[in-house]
CSV table of C-alpha atoms in Angstrom, one decimal:
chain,number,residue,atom,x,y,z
A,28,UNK,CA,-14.5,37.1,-23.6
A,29,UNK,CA,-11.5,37.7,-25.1
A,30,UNK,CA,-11.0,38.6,-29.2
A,31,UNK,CA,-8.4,37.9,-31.2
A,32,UNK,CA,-7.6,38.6,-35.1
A,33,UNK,CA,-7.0,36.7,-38.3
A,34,UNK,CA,-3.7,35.6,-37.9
A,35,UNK,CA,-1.4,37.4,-40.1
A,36,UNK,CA,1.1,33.9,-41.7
A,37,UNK,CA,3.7,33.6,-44.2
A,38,UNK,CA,5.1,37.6,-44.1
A,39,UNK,CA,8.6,36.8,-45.3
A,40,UNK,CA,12.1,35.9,-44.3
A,41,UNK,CA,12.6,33.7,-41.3
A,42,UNK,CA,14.8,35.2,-38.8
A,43,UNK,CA,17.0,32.8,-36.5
A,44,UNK,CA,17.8,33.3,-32.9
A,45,UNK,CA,20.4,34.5,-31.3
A,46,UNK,CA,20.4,33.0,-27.6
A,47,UNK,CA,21.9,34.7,-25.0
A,48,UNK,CA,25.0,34.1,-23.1
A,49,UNK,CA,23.2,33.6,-20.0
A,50,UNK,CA,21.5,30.8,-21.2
A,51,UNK,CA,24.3,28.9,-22.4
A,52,UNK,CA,24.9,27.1,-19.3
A,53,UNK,CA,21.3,25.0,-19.3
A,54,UNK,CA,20.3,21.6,-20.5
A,55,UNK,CA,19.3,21.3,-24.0
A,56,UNK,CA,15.8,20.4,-22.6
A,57,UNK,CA,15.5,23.5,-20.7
A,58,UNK,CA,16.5,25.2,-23.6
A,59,UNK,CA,13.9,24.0,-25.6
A,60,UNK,CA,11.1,24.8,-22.8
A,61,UNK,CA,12.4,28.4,-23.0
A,62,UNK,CA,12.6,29.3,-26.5
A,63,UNK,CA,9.9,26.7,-28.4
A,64,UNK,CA,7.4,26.6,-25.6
A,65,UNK,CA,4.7,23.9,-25.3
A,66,UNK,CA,3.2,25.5,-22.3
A,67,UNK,CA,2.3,29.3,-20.9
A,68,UNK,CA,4.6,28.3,-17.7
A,69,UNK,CA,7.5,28.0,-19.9
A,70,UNK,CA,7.3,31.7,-21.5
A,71,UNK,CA,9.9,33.8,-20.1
A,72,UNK,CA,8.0,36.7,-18.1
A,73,UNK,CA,9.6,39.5,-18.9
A,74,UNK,CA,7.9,41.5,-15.7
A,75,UNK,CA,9.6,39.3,-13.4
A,76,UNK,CA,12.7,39.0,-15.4
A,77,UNK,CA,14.0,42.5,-16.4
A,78,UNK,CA,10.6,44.9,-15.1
A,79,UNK,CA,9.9,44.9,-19.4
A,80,UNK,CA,7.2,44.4,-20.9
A,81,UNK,CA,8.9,42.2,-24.2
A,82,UNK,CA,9.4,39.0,-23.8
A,83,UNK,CA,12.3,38.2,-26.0
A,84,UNK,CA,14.9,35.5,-24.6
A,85,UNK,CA,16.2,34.2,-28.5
A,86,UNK,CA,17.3,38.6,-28.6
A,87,UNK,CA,15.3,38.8,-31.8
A,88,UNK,CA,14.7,42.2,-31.6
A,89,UNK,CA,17.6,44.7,-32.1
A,90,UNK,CA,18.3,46.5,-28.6
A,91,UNK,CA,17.2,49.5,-30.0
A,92,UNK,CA,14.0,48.1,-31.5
A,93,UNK,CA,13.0,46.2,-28.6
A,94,UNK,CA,13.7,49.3,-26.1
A,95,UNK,CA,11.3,51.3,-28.8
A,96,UNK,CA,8.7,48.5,-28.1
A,97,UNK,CA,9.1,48.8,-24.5
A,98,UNK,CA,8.7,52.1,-23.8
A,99,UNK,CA,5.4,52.1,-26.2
A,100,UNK,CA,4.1,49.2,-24.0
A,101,UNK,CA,5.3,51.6,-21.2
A,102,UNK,CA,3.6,54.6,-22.4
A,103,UNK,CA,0.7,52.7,-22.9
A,104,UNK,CA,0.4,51.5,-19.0
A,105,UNK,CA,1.0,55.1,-17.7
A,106,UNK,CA,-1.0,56.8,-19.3
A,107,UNK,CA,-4.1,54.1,-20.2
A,108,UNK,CA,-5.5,51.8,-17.5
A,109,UNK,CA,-4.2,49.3,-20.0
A,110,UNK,CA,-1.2,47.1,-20.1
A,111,UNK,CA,-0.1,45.7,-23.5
A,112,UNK,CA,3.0,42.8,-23.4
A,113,UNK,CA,5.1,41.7,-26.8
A,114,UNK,CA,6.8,38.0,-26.7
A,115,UNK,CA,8.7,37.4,-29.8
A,116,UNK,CA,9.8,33.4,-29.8
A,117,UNK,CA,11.3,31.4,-33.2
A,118,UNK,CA,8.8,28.9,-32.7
A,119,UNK,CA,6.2,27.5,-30.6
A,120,UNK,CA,6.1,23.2,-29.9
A,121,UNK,CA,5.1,21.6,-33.0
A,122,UNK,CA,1.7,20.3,-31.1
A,123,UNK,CA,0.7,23.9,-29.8
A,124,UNK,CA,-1.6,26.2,-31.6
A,125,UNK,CA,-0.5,29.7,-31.5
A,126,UNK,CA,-3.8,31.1,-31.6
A,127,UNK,CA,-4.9,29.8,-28.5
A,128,UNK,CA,-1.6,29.9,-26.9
A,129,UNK,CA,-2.0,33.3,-27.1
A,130,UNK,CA,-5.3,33.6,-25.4
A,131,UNK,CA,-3.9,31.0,-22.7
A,132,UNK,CA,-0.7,33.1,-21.7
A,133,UNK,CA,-3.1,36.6,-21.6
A,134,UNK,CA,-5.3,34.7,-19.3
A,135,UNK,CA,-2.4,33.2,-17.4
A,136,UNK,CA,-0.5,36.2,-17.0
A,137,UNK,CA,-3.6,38.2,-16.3
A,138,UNK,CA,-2.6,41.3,-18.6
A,139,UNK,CA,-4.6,44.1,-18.0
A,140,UNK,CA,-6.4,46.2,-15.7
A,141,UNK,CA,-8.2,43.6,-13.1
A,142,UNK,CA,-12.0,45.3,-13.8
A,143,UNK,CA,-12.0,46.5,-17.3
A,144,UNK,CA,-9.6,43.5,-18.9
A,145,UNK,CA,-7.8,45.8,-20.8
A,146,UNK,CA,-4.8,43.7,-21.8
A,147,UNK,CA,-3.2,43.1,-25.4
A,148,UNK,CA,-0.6,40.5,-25.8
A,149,UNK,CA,1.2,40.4,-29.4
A,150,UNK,CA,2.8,37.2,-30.1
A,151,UNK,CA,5.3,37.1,-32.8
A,152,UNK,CA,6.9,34.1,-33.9
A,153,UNK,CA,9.4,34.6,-36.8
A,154,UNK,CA,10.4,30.7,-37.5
A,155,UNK,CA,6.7,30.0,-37.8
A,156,UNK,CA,5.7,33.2,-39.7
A,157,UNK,CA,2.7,34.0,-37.2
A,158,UNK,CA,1.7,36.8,-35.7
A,159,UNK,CA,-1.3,36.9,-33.2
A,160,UNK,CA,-3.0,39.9,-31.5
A,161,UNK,CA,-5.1,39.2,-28.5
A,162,UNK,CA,-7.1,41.2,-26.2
A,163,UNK,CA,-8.9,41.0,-22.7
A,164,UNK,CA,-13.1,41.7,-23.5
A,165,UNK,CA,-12.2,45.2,-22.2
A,166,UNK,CA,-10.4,46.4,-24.6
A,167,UNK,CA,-12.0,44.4,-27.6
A,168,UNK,CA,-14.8,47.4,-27.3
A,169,UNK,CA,-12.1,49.7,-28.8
A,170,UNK,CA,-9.5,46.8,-30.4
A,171,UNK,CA,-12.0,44.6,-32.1
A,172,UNK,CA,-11.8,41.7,-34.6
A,173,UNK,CA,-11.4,44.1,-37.8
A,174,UNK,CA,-8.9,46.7,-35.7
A,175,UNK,CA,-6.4,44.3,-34.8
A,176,UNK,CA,-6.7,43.1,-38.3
A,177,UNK,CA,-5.5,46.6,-39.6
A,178,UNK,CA,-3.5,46.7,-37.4
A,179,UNK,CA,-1.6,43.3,-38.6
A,180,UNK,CA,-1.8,44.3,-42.0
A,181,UNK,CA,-0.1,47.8,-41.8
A,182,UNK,CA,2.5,45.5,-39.9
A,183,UNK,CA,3.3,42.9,-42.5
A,184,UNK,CA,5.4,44.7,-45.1
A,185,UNK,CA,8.1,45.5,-42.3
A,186,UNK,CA,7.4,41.9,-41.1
A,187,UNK,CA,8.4,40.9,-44.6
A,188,UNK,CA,11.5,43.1,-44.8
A,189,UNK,CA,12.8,41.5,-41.9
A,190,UNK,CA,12.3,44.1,-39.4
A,191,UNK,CA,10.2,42.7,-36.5
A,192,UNK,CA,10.8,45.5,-34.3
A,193,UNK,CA,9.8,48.1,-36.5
A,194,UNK,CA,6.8,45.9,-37.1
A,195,UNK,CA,5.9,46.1,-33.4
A,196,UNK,CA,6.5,49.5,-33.1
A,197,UNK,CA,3.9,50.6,-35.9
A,198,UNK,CA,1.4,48.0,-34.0
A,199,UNK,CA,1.8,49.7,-31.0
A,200,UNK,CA,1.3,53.0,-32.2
A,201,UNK,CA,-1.9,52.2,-34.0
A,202,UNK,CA,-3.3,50.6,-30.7
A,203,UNK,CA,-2.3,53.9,-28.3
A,204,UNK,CA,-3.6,55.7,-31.6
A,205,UNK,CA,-7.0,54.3,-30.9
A,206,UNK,CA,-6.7,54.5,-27.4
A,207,UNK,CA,-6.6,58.4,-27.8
A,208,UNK,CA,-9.8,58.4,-30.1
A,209,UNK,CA,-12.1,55.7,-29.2
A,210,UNK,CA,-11.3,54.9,-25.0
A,211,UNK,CA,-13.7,56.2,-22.9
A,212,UNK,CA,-12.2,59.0,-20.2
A,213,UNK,CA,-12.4,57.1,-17.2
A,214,UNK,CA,-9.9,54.6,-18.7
A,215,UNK,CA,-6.8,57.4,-18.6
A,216,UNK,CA,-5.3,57.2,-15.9
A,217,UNK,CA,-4.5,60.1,-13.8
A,218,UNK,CA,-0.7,61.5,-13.8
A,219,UNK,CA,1.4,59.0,-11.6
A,220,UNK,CA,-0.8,56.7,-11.0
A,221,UNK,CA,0.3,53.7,-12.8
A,222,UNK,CA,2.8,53.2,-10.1
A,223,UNK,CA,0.4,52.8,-7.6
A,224,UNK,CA,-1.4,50.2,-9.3
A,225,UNK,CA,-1.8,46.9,-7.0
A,226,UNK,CA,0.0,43.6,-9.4
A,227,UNK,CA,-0.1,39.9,-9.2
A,228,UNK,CA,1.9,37.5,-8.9
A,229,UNK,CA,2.8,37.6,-12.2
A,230,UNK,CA,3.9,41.3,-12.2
A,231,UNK,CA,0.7,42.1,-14.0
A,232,UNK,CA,-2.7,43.8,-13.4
A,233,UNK,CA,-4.7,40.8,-12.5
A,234,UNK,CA,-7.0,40.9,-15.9
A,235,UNK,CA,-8.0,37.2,-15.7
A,236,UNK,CA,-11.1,36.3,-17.6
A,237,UNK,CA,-13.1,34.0,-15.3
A,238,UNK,CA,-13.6,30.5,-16.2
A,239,UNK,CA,-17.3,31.0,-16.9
A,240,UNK,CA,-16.9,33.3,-19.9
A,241,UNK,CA,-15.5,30.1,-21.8
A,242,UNK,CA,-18.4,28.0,-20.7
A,243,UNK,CA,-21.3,27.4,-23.3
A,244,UNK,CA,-24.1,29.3,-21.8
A,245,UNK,CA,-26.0,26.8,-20.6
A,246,UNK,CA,-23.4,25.2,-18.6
A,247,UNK,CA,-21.8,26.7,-15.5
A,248,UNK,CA,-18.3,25.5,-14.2
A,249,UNK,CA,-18.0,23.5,-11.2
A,250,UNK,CA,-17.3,25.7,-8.0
C-alpha cells in the first residue's frame, strides 16, 4: 500500500501565483479547475504537457529552480527504476484533503515502475502551507514513514525563507541519496534503459496500486 509522511504545515511566507500568459485566455471556472483543483483529472500533467516531471502551471518555481527539480526527477528515472513527480499548486479546493489527494493523483497517474511501485509524488502547496510526500509500497521499503519525515524537515527552513525550489531540490537529493545506499541492485537500471521503458497513458510507468490493497482484509472488491 502506499505510505505517506506527517505533513509538514505552516513553514512560512505564502507565495502568490503568477499564471501564465497562456492561460489567460480561459474561463474563470477553468482557471479555478487548473490551479485550486478539486479533483486528480484537473492537475496539469506535466508528462503530457512539456515531457517534465514538475507540475507547476501558477510558475511558482523560478525557471532555474524548477529546471534543477527536473533534471533531479530526471536523474532519478534514468538511473533508478523509479520515477519521482513534483506539483507545486497555491491551493487545493477548500473541500479536498491534501493528504489523500496526494495518494489519489500517485494512484491515478500511476507513478512508478509498473512491478515494484516505485513512485514518489511531492505535493507542495504554498497558499495552504502543506507539503505532502507520498510513495508507491515499493519504494516505501527504502522511503518509509520516518524517511520522508527527514526528509520534510531538512526541507522546511528553505520552505520558510520563501524558497520552494530550493526546498525541492534538497528533498530530491535526500531521496536519490538513499536510493544509492539502501535500493537493492536490481532496481538500477542499466545505462539507457530508461528510454525504453513501456508508459501509460498518462506518460508514466503504470505503478497503479490495485484496488484490493485499500480493501480491509476481509473484504475483497467486486470484479
Amino acid at each position: 500500500m502506499q505510505r505517506t509522511a506527517a505533513v509538514a504545515r505552516g513553514y512560512g511566507r505564502c507565495i502568490r501565483p503568477r499564471w501564465p500568459r497562456q492561460f489567460s485566455t480561459l474561463p474563470q471556472g477553468a482557471l479555478q479547475e487548473i490551479f485550486r483543483p478539486g479533483r486528480v483529472h484537473d492537475v496539469v500533467n506535466p508528462r503530457l504537457v512539456e515531457t517534465s516531471w514538475v507540475s507547476d502551471p501558477s510558475r511558482l518555481l523560478p525557471d532555474s529552480d524548477r529546471s534543477e527539480v527536473d533534471e533531479l526527477c530526471e536523474k532519478l528515472q534514468r538511473e533508478w527504476k523509479a520515477e519521482a513527480v513534483v506539483v507545486v499548486l497555491d491551493s487545493l479546493a477548500a473541500d479536498v484533503q491534501p493528504t489523500g489527494f496526494a495518494a489519489a493523483l500517485l494512484n491515478f497517474w500511476g507513478v512508478g515502475d509498473q512491478r515494484l511501485h516505485t513512485g514518489l509524488l511531492i505535493l507542495l502547496l504554498t497558499g495552504q502551507r502543506r507539503l505532502e510526500m507520498r510513495t508507491g509500497y515499493g519504494l516505501a521499503r527504502i522511503l518509509p514513514s520516518e524517511v520522508l519525515q527527514s526528509l520534510q524537515q531538512s526541507m522546511v527552513p528553505q520552505l520558510a525563507a520563501g524558497s520552494p525550489g530550493r526546498a525541492l531540490c534538497q528533498g530530491l537529493k535526500g531521496a536519490l541519496q538513499k536510493l544509492e545506499e539502501d535500493a537493492p541492485k536490481h532496481w538500477r537500471n542499466q545505462e539507457g534503459a530508461s528510454s525504453d521503458r513501456q508508459r501509460n497513458s498518462h506518460g508514466f510507468g503504470g505503478g497503479q496500486t490495485p484496488v484490493d490493497e485499500f480493501m480491509p482484509k476481509d473484504r475483497v472488491a467486486p470484479k
